[in-house]
PDB file of C-alpha atoms in Angstrom:
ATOM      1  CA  UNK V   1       0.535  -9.605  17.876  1.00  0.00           C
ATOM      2  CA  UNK V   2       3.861  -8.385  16.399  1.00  0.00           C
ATOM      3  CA  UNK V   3       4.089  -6.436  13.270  1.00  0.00           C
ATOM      4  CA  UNK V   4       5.669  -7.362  10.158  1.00  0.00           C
ATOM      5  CA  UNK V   5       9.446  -6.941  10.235  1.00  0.00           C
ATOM      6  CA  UNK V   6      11.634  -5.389   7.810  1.00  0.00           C
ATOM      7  CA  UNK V   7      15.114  -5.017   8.179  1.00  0.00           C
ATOM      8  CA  UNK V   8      17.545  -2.788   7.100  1.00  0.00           C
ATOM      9  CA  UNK V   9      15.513   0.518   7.398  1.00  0.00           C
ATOM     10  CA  UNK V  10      17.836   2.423   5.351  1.00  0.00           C
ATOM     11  CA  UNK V  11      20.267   1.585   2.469  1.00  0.00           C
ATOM     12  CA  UNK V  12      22.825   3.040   0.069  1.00  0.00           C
ATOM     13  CA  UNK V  13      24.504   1.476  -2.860  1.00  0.00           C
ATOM     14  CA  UNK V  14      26.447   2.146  -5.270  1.00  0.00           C
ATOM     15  CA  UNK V  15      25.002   1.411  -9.219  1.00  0.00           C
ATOM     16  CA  UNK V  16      25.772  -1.895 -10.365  1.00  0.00           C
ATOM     17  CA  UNK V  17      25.979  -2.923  -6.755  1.00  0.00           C
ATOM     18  CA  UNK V  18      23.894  -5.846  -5.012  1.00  0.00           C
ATOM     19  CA  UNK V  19      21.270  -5.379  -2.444  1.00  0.00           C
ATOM     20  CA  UNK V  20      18.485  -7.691  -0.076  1.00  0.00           C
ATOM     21  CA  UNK V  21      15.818  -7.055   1.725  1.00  0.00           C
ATOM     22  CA  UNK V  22      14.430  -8.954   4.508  1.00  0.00           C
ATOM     23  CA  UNK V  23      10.979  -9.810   6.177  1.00  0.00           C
ATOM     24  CA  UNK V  24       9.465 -11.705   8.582  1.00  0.00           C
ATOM     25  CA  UNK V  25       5.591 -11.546   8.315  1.00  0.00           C
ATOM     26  CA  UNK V  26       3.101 -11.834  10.931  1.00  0.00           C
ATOM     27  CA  UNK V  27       3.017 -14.954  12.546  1.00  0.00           C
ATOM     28  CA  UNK V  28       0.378 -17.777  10.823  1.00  0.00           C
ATOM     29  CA  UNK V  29      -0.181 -15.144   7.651  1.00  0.00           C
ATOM     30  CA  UNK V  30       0.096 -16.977   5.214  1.00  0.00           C
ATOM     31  CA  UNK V  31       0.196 -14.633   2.325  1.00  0.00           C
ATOM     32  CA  UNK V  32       3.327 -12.410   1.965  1.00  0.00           C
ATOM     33  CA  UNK V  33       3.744  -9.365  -0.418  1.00  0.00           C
ATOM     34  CA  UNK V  34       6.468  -7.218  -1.664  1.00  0.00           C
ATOM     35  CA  UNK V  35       5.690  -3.630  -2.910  1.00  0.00           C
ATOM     36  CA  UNK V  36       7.917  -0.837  -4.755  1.00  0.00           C
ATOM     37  CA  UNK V  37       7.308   2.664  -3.459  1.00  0.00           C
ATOM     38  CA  UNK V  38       9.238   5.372  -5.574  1.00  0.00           C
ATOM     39  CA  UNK V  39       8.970   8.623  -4.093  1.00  0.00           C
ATOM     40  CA  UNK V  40       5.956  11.097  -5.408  1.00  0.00           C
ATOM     41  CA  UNK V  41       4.584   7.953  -6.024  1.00  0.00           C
ATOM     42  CA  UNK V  42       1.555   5.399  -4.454  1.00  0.00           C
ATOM     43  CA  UNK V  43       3.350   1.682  -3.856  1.00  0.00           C
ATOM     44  CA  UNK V  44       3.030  -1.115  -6.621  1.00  0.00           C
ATOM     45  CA  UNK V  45       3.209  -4.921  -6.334  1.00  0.00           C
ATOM     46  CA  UNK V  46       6.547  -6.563  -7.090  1.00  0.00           C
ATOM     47  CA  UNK V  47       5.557 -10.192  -5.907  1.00  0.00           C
ATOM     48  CA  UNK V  48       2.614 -12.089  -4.269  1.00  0.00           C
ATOM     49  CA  UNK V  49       3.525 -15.379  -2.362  1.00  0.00           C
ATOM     50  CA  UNK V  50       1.023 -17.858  -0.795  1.00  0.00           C
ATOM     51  CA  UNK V  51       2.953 -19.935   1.480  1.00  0.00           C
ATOM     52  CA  UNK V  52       6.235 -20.362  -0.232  1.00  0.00           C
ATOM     53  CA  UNK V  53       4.368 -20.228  -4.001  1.00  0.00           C
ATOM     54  CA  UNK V  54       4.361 -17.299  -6.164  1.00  0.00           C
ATOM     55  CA  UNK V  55       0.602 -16.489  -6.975  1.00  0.00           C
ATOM     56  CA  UNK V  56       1.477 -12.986  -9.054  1.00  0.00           C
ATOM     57  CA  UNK V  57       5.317 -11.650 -10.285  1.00  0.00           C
ATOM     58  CA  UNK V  58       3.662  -9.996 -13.247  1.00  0.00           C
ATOM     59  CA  UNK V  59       5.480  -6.888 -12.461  1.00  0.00           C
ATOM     60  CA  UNK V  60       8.932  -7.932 -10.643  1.00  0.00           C
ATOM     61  CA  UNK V  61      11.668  -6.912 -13.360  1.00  0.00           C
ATOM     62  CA  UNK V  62      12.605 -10.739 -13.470  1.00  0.00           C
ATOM     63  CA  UNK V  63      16.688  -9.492 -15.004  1.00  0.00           C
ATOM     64  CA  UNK V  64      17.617  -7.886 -12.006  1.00  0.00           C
ATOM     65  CA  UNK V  65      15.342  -8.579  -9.140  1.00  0.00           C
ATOM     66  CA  UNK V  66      14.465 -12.056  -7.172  1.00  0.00           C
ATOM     67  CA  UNK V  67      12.577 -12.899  -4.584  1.00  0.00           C
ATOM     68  CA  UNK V  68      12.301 -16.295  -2.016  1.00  0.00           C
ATOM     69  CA  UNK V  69      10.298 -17.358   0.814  1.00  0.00           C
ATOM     70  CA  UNK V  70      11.990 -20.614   2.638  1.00  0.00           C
ATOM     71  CA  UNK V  71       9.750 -22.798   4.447  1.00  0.00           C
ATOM     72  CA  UNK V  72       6.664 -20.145   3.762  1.00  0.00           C
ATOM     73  CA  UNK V  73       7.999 -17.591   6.820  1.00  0.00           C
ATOM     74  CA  UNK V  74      10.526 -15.214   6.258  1.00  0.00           C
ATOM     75  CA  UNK V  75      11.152 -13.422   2.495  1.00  0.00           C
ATOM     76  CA  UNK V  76      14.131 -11.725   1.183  1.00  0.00           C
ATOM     77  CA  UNK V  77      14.136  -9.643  -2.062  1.00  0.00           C
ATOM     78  CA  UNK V  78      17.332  -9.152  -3.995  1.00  0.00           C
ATOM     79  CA  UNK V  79      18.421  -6.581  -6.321  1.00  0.00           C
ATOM     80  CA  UNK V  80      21.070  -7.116  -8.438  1.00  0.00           C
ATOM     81  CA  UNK V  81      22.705  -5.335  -9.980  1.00  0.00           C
ATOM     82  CA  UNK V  82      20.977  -2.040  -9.013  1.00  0.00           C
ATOM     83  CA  UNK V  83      20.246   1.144 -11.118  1.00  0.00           C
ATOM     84  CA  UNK V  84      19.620   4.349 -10.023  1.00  0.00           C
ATOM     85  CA  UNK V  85      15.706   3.927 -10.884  1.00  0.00           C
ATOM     86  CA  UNK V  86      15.363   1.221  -8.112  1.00  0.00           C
ATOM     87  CA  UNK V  87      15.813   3.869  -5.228  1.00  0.00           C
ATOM     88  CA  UNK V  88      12.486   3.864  -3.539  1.00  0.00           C
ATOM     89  CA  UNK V  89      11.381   2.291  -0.408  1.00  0.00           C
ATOM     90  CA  UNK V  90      10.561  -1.230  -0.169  1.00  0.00           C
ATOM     91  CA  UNK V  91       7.153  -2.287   1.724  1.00  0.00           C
ATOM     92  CA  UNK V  92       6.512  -5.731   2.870  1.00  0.00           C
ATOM     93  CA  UNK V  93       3.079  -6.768   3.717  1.00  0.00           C
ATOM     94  CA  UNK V  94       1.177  -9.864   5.262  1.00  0.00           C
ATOM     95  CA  UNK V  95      -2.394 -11.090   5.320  1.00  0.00           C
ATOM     96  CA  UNK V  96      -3.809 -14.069   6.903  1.00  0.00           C
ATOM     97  CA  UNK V  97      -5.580 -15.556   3.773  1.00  0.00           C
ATOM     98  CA  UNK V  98      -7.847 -13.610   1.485  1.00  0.00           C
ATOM     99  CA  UNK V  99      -7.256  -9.855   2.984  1.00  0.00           C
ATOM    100  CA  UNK V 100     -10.731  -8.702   3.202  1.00  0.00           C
ATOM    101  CA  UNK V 101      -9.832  -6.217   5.827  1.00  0.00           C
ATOM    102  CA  UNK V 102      -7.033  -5.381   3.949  1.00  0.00           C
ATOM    103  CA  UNK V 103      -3.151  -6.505   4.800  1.00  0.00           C
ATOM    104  CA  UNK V 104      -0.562  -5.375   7.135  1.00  0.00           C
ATOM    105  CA  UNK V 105       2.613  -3.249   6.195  1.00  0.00           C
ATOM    106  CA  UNK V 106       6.168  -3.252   7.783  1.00  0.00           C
ATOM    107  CA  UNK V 107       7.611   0.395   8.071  1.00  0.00           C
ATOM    108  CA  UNK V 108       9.652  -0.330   4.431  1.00  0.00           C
ATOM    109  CA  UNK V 109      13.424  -0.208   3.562  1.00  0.00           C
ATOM    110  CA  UNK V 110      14.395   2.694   1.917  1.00  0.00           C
ATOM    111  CA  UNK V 111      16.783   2.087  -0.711  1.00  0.00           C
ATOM    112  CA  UNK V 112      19.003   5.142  -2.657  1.00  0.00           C
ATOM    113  CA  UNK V 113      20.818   3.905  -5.530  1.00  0.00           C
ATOM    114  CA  UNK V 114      24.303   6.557  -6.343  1.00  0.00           C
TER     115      UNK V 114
ATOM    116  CA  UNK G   1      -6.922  -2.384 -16.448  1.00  0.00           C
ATOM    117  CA  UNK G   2      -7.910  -1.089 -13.117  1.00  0.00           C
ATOM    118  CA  UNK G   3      -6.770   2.733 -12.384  1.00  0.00           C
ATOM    119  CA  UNK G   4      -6.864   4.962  -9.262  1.00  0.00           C
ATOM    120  CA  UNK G   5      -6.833   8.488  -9.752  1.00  0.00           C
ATOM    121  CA  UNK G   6      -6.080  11.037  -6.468  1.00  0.00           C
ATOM    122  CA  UNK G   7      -6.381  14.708  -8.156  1.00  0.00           C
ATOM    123  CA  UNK G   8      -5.164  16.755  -4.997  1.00  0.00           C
ATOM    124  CA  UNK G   9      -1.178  16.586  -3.939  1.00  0.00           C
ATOM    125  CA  UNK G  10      -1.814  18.363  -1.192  1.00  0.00           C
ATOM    126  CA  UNK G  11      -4.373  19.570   1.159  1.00  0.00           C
ATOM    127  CA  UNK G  12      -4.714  21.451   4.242  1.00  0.00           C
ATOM    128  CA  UNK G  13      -7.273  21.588   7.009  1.00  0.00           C
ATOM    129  CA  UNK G  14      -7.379  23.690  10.296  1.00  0.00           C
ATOM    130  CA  UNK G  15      -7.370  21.436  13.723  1.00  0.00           C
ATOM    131  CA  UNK G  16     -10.825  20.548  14.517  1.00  0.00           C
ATOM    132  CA  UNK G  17     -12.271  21.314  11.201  1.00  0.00           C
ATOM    133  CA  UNK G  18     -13.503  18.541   8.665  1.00  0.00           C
ATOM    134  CA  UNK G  19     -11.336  17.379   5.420  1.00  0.00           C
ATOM    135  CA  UNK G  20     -12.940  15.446   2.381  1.00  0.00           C
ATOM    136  CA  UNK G  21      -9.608  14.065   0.320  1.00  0.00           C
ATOM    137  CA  UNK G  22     -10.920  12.600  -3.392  1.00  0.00           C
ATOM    138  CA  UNK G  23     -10.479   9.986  -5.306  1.00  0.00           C
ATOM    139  CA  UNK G  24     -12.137   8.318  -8.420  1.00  0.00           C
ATOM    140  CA  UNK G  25     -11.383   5.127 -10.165  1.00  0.00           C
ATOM    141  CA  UNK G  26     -11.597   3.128 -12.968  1.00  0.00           C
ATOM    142  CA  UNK G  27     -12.984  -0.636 -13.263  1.00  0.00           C
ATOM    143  CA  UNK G  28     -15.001  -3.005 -15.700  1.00  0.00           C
ATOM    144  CA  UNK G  29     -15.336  -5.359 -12.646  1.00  0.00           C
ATOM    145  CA  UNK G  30     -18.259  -5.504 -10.162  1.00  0.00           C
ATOM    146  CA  UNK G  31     -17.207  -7.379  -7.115  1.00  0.00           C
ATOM    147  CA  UNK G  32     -14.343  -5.210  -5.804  1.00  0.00           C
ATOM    148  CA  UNK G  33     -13.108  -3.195  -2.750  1.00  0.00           C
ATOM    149  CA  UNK G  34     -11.639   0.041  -2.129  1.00  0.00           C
ATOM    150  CA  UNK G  35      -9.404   1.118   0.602  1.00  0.00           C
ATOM    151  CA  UNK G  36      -8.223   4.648   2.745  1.00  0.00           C
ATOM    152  CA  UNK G  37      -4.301   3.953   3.713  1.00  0.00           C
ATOM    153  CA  UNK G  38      -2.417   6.292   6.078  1.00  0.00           C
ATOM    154  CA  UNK G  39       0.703   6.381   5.540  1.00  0.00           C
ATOM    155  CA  UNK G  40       2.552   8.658   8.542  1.00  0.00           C
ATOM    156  CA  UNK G  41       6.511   9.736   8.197  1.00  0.00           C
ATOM    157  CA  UNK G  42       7.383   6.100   9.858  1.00  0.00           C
ATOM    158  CA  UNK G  43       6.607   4.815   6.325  1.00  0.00           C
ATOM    159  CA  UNK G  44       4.113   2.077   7.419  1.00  0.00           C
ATOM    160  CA  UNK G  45       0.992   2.358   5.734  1.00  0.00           C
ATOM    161  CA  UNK G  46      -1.898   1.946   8.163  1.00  0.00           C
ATOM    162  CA  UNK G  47      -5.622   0.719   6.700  1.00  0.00           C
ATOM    163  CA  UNK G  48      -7.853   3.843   8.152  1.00  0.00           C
ATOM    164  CA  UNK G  49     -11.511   2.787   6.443  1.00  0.00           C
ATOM    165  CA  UNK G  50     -12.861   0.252   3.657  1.00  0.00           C
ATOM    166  CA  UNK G  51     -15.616  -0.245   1.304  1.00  0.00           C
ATOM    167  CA  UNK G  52     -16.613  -3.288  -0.394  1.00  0.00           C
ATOM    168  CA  UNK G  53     -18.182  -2.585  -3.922  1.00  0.00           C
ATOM    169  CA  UNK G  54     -21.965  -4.406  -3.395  1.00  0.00           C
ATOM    170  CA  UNK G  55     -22.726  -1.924  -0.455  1.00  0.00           C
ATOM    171  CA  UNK G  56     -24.965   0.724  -0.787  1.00  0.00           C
ATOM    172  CA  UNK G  57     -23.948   2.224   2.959  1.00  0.00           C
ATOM    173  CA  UNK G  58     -21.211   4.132   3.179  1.00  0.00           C
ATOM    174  CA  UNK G  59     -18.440   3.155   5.578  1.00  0.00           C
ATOM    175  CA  UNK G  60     -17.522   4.897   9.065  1.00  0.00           C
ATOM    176  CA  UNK G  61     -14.912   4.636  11.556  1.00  0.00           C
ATOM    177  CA  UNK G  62     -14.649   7.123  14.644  1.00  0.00           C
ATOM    178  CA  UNK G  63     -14.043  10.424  12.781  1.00  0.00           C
ATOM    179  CA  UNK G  64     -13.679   8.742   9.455  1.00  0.00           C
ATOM    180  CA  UNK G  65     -16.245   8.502   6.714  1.00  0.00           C
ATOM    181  CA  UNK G  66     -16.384   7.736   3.054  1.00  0.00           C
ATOM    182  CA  UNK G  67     -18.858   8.798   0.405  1.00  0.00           C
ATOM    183  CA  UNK G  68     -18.901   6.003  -2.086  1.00  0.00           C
ATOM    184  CA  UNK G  69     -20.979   6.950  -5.398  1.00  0.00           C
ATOM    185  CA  UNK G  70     -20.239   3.455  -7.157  1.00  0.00           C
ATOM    186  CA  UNK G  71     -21.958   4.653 -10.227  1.00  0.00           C
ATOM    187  CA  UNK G  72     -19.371   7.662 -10.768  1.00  0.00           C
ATOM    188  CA  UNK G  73     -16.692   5.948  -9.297  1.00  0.00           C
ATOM    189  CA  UNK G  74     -15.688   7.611  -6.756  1.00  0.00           C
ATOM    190  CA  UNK G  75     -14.464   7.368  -3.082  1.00  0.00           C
ATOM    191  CA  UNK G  76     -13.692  10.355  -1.215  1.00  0.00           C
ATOM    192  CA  UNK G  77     -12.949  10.009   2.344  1.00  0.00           C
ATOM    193  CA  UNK G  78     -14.158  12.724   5.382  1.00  0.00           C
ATOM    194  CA  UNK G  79     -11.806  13.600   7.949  1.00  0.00           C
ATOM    195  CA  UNK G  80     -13.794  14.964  10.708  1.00  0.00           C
ATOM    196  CA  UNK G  81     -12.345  16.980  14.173  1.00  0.00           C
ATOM    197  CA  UNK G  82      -9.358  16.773  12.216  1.00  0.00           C
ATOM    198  CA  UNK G  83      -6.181  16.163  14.797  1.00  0.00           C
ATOM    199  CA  UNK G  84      -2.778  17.108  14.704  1.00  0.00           C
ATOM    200  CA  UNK G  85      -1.877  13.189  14.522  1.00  0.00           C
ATOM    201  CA  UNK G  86      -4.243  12.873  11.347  1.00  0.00           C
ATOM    202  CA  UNK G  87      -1.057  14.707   9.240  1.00  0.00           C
ATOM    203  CA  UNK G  88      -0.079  12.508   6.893  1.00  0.00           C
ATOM    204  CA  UNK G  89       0.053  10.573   3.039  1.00  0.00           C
ATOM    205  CA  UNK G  90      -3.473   9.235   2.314  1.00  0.00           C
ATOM    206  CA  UNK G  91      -3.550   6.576  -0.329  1.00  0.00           C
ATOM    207  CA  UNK G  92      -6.607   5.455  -1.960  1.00  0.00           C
ATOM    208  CA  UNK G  93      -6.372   1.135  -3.639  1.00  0.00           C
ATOM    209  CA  UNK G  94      -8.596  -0.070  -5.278  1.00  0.00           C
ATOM    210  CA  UNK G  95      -8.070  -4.527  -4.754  1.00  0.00           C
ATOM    211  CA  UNK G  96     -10.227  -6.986  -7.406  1.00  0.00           C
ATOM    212  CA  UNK G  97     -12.839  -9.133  -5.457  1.00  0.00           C
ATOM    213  CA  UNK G  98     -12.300 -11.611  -8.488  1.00  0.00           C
ATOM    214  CA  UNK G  99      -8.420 -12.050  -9.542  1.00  0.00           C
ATOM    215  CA  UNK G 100      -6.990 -14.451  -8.140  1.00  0.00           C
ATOM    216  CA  UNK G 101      -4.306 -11.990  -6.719  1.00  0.00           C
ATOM    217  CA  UNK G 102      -4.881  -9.677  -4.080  1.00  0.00           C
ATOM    218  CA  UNK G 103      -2.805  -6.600  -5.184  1.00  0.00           C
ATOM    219  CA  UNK G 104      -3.367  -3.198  -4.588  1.00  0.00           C
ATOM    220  CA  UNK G 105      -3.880  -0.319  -6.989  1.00  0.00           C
ATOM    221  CA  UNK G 106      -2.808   2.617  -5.776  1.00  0.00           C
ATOM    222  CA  UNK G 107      -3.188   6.301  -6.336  1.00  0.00           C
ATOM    223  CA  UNK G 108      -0.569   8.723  -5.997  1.00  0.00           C
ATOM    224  CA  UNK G 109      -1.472  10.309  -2.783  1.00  0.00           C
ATOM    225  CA  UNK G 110      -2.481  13.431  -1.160  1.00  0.00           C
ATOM    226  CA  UNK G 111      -0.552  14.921   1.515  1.00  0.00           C
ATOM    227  CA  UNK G 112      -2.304  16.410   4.407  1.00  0.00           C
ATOM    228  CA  UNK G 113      -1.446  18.523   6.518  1.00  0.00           C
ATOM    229  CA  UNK G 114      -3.254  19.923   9.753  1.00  0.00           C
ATOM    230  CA  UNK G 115      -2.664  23.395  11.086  1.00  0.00           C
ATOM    231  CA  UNK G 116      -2.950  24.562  15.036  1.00  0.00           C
TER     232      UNK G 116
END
């Protein structure tokens, strides 16, 4: 089966500047996730979705970063506006349900923020 | 809250020798699972071995091993015959078998390298 899909790979902004993320998850997983990886640093959990429902944003910074998944496929994350703190990479991740063998990762988007 | 310690940065290991990278965690819950991700230079994090709380046995795959002493929390993984391709991050998570969520905690890493 395919992989998950992330798209762009690499990214500079300026500060203040908007960004998005895309990702297309494995085909039929139904759970989608979005993780923040800042260098030096192991990846946390911006956003759970289940289908097209959000099932945990508890640590998204809701004033400056969104997140959507149309029609329970594809996600894109948004930044905006960016600060230098965001630069990290990006990982998106799918599982087909409850990811007892744990969930798939797409290679990331690295982001730098100047 | 849940909390995943990884004390070594960095390790090395000579090719065909064996590796044991730590970690130790932290966890009021019971039902839970733990996880070894690789995490190669392509940035994709790659599920080597996992453990799920209420098993004694610890798990194996190929040249990987982990020694899970639930009691001390702790969850070091054994790289045997390590291989040049085995360089990489290693991440130890630590994922609730309860909540309602199915996030990772991660540690920080340890970087391993493999001499020829």
């Amino acid at each position: 089966e395919a992989g998950v899909a992330q798209s762009p790979r690499y990214k500079i902004i300026e500060k203040r500047q908007s960004v998005a993320f895309w990702c297309n998850p494995i085909s039929g997983h139904a759970t989608l996730y979005w993780y923040q990886q800042i260098l030096g640093q192991g990846p946390k959990l911006l956003i759970q979705f289940q289908n097209n429902g959000v099932v945990d944003d508890s640590q998204l910074p809701k004033d400056r970063f969104s997140a959507e998944r149309l029609k329970g496929v594809d996600s894109t994350l948004k930044i905006q506006p960016a600060k230098l703190e965001d630069s990290a990479v990006y990982l998106c991740a799918s599982s087909r349900g409850i990811p007892i063998y744990g969930y798939t990762f797409g290679s990331g988007t690295r982001l730098t923020v100047v | 809250a849940q909390t995943v310690t990884q004390s070594q940065p960095e390790m090395s290991v000579q090719e065909a020798e064996t590796v044991t990278l730590s970690c130790t965690y932290d966890t009021s819950e019971s039902d839970y699972y733990l996880f070894w991700y690789k995490q190669p230079p392509s940035r994709q994090m790659i599920l080597v071995i996992r453990q799920e709380a209420y098993k004694q046995q610890n798990a194996t795959e190929n040249r990987f091993s982990v020694n899970f002493q639930k009691a001390a929390k702790s969850f070091s993984l054994k790289i045997s015959d390590s291989q040049l391709g085995d360089a990489a991050m290693y991440f130890c998570a630590y994922r609730s078998g309860t909540s309602g969520t199915y996030k990772y905690i991660f540690g920080t890493g340890t970087r391993l390298k493999v001499l020829a």
